[in-house]
Every structure is written in C-alpha cells, then in structure tokens.
PDB file of C-alpha atoms in Angstrom:
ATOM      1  CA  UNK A  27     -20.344  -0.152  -3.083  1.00  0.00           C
ATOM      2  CA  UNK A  28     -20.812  -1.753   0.405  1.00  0.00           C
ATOM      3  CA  UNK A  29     -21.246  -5.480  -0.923  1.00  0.00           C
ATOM      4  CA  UNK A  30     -18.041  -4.664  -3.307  1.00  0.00           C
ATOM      5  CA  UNK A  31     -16.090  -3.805  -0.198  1.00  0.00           C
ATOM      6  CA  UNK A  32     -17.677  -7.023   1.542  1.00  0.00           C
ATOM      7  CA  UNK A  33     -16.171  -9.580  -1.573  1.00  0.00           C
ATOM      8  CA  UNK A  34     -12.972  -7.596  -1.782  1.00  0.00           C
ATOM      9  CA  UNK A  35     -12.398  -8.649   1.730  1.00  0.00           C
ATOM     10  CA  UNK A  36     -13.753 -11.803   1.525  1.00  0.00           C
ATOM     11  CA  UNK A  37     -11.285 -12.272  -2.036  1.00  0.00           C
ATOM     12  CA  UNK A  38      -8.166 -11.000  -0.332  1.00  0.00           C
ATOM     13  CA  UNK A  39      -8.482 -13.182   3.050  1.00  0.00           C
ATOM     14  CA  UNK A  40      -8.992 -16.346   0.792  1.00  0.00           C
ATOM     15  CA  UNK A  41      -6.283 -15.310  -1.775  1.00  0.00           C
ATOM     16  CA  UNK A  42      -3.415 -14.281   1.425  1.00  0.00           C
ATOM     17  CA  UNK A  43      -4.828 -17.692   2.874  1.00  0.00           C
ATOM     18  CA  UNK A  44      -0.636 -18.678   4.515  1.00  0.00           C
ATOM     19  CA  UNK A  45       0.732 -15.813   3.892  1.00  0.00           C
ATOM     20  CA  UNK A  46       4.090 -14.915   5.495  1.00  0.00           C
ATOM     21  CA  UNK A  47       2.916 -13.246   8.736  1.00  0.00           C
ATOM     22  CA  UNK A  48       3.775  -9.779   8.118  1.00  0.00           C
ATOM     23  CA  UNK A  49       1.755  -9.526   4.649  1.00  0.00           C
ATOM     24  CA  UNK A  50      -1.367 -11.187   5.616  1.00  0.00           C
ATOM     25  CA  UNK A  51      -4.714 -10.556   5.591  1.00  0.00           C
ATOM     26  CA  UNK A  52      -3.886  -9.220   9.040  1.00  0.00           C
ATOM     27  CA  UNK A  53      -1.368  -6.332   7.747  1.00  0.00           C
ATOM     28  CA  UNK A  54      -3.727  -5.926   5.078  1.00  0.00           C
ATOM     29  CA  UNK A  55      -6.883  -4.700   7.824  1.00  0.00           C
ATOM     30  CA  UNK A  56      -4.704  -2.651   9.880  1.00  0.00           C
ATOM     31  CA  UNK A  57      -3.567  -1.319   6.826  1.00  0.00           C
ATOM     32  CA  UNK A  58      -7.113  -0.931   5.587  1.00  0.00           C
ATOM     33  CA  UNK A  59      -8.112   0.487   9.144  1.00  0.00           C
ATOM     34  CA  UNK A  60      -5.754   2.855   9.053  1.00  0.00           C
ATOM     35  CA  UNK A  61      -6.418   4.166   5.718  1.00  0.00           C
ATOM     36  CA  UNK A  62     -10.115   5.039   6.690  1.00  0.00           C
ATOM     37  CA  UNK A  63      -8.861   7.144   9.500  1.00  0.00           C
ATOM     38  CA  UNK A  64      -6.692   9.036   7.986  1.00  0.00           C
ATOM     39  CA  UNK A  65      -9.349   9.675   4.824  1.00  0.00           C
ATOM     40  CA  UNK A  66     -11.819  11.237   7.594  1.00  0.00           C
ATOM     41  CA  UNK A  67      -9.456  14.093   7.681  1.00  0.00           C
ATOM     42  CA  UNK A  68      -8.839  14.219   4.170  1.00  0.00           C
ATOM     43  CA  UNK A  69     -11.068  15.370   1.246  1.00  0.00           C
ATOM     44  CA  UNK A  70     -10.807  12.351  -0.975  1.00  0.00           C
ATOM     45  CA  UNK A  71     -12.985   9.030  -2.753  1.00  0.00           C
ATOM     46  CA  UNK A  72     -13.203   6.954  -0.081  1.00  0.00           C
ATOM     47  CA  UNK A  73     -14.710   4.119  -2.064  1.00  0.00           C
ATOM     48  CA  UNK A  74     -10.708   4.590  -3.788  1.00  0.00           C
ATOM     49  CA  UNK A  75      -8.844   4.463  -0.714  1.00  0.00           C
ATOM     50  CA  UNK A  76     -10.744   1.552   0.658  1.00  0.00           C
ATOM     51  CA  UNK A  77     -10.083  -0.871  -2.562  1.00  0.00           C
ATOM     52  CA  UNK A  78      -6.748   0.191  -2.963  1.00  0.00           C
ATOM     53  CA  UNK A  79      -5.911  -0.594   0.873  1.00  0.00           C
ATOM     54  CA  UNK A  80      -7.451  -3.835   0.665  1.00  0.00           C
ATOM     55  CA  UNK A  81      -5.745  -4.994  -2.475  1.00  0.00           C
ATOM     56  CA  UNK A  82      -2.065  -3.342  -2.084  1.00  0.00           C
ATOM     57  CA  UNK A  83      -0.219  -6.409  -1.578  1.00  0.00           C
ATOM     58  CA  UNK A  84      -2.561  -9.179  -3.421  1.00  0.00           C
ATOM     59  CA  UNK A  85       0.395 -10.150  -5.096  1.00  0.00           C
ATOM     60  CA  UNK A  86       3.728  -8.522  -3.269  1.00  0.00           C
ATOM     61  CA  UNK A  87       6.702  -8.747  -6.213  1.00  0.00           C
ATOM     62  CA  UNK A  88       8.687  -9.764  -3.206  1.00  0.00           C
ATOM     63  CA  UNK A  89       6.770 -13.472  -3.033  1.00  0.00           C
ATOM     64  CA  UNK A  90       6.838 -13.364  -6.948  1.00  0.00           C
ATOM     65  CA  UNK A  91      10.197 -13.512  -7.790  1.00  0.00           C
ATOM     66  CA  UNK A  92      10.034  -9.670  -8.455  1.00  0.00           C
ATOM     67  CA  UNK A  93       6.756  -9.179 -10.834  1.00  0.00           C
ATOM     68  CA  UNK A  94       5.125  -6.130 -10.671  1.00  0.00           C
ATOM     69  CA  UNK A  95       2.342  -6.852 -13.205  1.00  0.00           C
ATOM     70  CA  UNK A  96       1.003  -9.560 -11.185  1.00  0.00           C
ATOM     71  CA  UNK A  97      -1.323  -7.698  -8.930  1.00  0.00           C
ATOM     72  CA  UNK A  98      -2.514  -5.268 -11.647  1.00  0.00           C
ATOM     73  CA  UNK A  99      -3.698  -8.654 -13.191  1.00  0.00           C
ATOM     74  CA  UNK A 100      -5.474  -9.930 -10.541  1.00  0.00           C
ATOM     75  CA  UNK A 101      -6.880  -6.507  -9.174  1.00  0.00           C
ATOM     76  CA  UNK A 102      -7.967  -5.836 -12.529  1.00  0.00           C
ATOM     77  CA  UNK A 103      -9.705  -9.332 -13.134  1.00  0.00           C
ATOM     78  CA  UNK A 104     -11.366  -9.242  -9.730  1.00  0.00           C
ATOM     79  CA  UNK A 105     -12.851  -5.393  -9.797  1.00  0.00           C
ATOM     80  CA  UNK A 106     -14.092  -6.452 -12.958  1.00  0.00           C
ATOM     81  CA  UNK A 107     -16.260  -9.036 -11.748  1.00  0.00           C
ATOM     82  CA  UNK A 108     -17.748  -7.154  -9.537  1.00  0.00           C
ATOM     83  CA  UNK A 109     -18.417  -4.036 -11.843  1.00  0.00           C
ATOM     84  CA  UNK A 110     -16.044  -1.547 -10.630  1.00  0.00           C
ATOM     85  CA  UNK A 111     -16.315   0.893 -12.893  1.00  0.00           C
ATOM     86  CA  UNK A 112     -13.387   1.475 -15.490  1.00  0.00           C
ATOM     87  CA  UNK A 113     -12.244   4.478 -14.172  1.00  0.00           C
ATOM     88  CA  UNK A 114     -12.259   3.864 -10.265  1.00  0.00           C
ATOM     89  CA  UNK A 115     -10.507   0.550 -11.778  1.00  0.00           C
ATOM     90  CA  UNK A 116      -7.563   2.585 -13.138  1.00  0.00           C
ATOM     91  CA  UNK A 117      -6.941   4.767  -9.885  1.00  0.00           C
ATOM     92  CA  UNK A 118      -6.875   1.489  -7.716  1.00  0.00           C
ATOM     93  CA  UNK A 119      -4.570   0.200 -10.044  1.00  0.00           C
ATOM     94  CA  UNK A 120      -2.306   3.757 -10.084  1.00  0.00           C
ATOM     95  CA  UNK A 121      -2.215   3.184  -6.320  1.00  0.00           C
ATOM     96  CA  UNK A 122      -1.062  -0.301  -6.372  1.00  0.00           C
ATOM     97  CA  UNK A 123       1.589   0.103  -8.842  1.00  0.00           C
ATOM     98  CA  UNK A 124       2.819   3.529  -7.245  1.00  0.00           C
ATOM     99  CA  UNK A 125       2.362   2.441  -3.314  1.00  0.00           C
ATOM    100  CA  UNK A 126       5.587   1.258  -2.538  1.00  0.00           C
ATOM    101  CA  UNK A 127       9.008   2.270  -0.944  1.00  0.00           C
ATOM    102  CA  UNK A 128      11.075   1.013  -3.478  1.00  0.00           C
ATOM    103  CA  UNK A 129       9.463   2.484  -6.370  1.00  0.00           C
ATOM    104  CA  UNK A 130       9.543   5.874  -5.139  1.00  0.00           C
ATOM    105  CA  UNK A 131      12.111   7.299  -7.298  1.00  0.00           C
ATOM    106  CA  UNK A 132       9.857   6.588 -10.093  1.00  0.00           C
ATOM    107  CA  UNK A 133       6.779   7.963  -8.933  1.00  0.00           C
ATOM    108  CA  UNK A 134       4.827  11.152 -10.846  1.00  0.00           C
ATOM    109  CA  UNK A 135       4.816  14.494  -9.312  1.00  0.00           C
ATOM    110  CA  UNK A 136       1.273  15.323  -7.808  1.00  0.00           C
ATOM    111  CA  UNK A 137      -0.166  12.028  -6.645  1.00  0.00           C
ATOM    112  CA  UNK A 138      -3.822  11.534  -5.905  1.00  0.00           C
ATOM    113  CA  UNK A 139      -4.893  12.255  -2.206  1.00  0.00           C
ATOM    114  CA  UNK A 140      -6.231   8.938  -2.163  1.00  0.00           C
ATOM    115  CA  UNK A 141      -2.873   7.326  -3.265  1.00  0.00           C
ATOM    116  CA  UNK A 142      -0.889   9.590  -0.458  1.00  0.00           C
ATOM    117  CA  UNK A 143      -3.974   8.509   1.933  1.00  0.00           C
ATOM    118  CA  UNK A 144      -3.053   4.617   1.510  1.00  0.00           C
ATOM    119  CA  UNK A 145       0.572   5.105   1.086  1.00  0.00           C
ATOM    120  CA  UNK A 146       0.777   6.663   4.336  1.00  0.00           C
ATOM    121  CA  UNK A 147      -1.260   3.958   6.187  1.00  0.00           C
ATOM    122  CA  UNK A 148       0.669   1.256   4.264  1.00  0.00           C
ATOM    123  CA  UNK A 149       3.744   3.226   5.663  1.00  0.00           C
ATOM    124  CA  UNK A 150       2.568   3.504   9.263  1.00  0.00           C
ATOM    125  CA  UNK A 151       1.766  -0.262   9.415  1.00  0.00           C
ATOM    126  CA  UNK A 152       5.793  -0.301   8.602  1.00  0.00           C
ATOM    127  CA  UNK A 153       6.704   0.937  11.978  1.00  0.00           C
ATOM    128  CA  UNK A 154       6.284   1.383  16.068  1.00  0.00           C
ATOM    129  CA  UNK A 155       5.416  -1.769  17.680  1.00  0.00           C
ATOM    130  CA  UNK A 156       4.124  -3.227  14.783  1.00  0.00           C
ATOM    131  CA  UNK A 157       6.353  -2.425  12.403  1.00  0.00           C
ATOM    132  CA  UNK A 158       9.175  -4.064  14.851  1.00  0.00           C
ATOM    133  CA  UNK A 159       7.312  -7.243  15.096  1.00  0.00           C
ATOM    134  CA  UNK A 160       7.278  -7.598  11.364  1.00  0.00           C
ATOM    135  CA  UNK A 161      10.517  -6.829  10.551  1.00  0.00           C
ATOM    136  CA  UNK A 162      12.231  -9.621  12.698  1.00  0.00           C
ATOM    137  CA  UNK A 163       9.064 -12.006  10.972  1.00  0.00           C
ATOM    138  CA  UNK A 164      10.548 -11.116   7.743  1.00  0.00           C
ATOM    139  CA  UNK A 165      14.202 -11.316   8.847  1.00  0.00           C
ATOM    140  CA  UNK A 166      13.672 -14.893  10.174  1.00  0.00           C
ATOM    141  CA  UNK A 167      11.757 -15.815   6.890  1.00  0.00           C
ATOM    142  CA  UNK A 168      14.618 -14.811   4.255  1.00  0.00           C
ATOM    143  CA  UNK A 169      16.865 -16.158   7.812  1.00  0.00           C
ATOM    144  CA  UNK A 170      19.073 -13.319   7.828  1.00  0.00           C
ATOM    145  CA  UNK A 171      20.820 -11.652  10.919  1.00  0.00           C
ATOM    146  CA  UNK A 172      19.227  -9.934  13.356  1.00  0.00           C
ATOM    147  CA  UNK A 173      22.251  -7.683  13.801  1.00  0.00           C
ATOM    148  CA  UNK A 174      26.587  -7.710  13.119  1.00  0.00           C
ATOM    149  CA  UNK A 175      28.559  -5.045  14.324  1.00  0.00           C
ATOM    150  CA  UNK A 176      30.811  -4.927  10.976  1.00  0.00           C
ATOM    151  CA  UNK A 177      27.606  -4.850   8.343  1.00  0.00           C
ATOM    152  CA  UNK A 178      26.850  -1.001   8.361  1.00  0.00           C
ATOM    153  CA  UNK A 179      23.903  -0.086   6.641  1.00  0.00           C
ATOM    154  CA  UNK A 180      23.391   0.942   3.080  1.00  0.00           C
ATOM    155  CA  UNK A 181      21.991   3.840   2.216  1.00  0.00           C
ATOM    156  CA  UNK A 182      20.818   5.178  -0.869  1.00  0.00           C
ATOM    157  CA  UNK A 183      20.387   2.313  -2.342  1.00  0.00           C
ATOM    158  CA  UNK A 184      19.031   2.261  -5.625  1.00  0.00           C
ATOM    159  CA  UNK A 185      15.927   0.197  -6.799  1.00  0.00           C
ATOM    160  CA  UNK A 186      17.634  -2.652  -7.688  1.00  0.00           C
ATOM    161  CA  UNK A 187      19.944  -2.867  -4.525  1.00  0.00           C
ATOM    162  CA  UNK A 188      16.876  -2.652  -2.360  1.00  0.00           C
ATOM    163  CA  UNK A 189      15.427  -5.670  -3.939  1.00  0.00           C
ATOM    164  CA  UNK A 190      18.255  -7.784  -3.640  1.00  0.00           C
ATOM    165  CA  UNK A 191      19.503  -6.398  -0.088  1.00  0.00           C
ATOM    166  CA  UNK A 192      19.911  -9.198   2.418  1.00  0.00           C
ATOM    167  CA  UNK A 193      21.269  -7.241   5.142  1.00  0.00           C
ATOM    168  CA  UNK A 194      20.627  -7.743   8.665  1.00  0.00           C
ATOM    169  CA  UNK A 195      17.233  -7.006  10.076  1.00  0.00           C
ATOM    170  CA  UNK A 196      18.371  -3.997  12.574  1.00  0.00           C
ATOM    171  CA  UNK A 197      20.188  -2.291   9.212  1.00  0.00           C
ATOM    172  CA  UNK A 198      16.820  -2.496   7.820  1.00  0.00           C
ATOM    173  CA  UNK A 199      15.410   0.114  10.142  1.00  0.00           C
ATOM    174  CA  UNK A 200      17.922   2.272   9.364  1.00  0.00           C
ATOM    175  CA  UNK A 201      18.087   1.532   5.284  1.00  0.00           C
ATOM    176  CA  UNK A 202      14.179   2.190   5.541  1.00  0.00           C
ATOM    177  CA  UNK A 203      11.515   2.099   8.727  1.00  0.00           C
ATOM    178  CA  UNK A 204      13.425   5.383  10.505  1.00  0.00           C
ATOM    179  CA  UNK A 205      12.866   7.403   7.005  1.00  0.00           C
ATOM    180  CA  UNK A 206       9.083   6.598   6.551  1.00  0.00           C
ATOM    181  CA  UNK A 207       8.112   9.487   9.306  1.00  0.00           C
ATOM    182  CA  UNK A 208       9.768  11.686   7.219  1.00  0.00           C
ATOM    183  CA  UNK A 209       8.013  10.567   4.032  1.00  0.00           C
ATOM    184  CA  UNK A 210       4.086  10.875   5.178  1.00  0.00           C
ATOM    185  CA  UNK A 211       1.983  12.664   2.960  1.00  0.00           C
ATOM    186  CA  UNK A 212      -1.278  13.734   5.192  1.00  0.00           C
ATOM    187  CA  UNK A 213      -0.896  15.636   8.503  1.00  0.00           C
ATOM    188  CA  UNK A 214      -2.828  12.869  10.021  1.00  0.00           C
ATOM    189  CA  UNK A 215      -0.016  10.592   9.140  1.00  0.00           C
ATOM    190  CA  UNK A 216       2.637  12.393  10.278  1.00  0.00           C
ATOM    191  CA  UNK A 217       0.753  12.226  13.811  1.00  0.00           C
ATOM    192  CA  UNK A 218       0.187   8.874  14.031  1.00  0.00           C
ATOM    193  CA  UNK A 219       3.894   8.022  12.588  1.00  0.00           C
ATOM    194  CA  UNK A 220       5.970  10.598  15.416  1.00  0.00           C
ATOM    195  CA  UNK A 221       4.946   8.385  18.067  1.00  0.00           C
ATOM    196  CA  UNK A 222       5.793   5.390  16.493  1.00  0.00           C
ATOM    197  CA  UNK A 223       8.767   6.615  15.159  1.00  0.00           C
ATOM    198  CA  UNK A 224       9.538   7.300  19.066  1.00  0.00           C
ATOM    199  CA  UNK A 225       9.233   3.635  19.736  1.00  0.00           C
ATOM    200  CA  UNK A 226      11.117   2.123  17.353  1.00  0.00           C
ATOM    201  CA  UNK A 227      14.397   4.866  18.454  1.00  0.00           C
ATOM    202  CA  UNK A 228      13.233   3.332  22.253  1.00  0.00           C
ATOM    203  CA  UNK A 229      13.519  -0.234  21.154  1.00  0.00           C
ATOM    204  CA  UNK A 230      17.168   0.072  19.112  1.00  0.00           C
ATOM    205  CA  UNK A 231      18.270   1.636  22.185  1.00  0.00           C
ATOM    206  CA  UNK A 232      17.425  -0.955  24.084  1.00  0.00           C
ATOM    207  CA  UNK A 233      18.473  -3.298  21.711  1.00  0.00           C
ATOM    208  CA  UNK A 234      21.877  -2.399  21.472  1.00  0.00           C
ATOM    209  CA  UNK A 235      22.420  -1.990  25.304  1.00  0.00           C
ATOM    210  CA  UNK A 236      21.588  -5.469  25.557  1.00  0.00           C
ATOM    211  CA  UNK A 237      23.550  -7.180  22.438  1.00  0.00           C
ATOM    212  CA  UNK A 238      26.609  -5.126  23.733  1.00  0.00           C
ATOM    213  CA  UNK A 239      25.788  -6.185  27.677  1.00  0.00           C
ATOM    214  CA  UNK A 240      26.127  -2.690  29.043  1.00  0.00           C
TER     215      UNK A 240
END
C-alpha cells in the first residue's frame, strides 16, 4: 500500500497545483499528518484514514460551483488505477462525501472510526493558529469583511444558507470554527482542539480590543 500512498500524494499535489491557499496541498498534509496521529490512538484501517485524508478536498464543491459528485469521480477514477480494492474504494469515498461541516445534518448514525478519525483532523486544521490564518485567506478571496459591528452572526443556519453565507470573516468563527471543539469525535481530538480552541477565544479578544481602540 506504501507506493499507493506515494502516487496519491504525488496525484493530489499536481491536481491542487494553485490552489487557494487554505485548501492546498499544504492543508491537505497537515490534514493528512494529523489524521495519522490521531489513528495511533485509535483502533482503525489506517491504510482508510490515510487515502481519505489525502483526497478530502480533491475537488471542494466550494471551487465547483457547489458539486458534490465531483470528487467521488475523480477519487474513484484515480484509486482505480492504482488497484484499490473495491471495498476500501467505497469507505474512502463514504468519508469524502460525509467529511464535511455543512453536511452534517445529513450524516448516518454510527460512522466509521476511520471517518470520525479524518473528520476530526480535517476539523482541527479548521482552527488555533492555523485555522485563523485561513479564515482571513478565504475572507480576502470571496473579499468579504473582516468584521461590522451591525452584521451579527447567523446561527443555525441550514445547509443551504451555509453555502451561500457571505458574512464577514470574524462571524465565521462564531457561525462555525468556535463549535468544531465541541464536535470532535476521538479523545485525541478533543485534546489537540481545547488548546486551539483557547487561541482562537485569545485572538478575538484581542481583535476586538483593537478594532474598538480600547
């Protein structure tokens, strides 16, 4: 499986090749990183975890004017070429489709371990420093504000809200990044997330001391 992992790497750096900076091939190793630590203290396929890290966002709906479908195609296409076999194929492809925030209202009860393994990684990437950093990157890509006083944030939105949600960028920690410690799956997670959950309170703090001049 080693030379498999190799070309999926190899595949997903060529195919993110100008990606917008906060799903790149560089979110995608962290992401991938992350995943294998947190499988060491979970009982789970690792072979799984590591495909489905590496190819969660071949194809983010949010660069694709919304499809879905899109990186089932191409995961499927590629893991065929290199003779995945059908059925590691199909829980790669679970992950993928099940992985993200949006989605979760639609998600099955009793996921995989190695879906809640990736998912939390995926989710940890989302936040602290990091998670900061590519939240203003995104904000200044769609160019929406950083912040206004009189735009309170949404939440609850539904599916289809999120999706078409151009608020400002600091609403967007509250309409998502503060609730992903909350939502970790593995205890592992939930370590690694507290701390950068911490941060990110830290940094709105700060934040708002400054844009109010206090």
């Amino acid at each position: 499986m080693n030379n498999t992992i190799e070309n999926t790497v190899q595949f997903v750096k060529e195919k993110l090749e100008g990606a917008e900076a906060g799903h790149d091939w560089f979110h995608i190793e962290r992401v991938w990183k992350l995943s294998k630590k947190i499988a060491q203290t979970e009982d789970c396929n690792l072979n799984v975890v590591e495909l489905s890290a590496l190819l969660h966002d071949i194809a983010d709906p949010k660069f694709h004017n919304g499809d879905e479908t899109l990186a089932l195609k191409i995961s499927r296409e590629f893991l065929e070429t290199q003779n995945v076999e059908e059925e590691i194929i199909q829980q790669v492809l679970f992950i993928i489709q099940n992985i993200s925030f949006k989605n979760r209202g639609e998600v099955p009860q009793n996921l995989p371990i190695e879906l809640k393994v990736v998912q939390d990684a995926d989710r940890i990437d989302a936040i602290g420093a990091i998670g900061v950093a590519r939240t203003f990157n995104f904000g200044g890509f769609k160019n929406n504000m950083m912040y206004h006083p009189d735009i309170q944030p949404k939440l609850n939105m539904s599916k289809e809200e999120y999706k078409k949600s151009n608020g400002t960028t600091v609403n967007h920690f509250y309409e998502k990044l503060l609730l992903l410690k909350d939502l970790m799956n593995t205890n592992e997670g939930k370590k690694i997330a507290e701390e950068r959950h911490q941060f990110m309170l830290t940094f709105l703090d700060q934040f708002m001391k400054e844009w109010n001049v206090d």
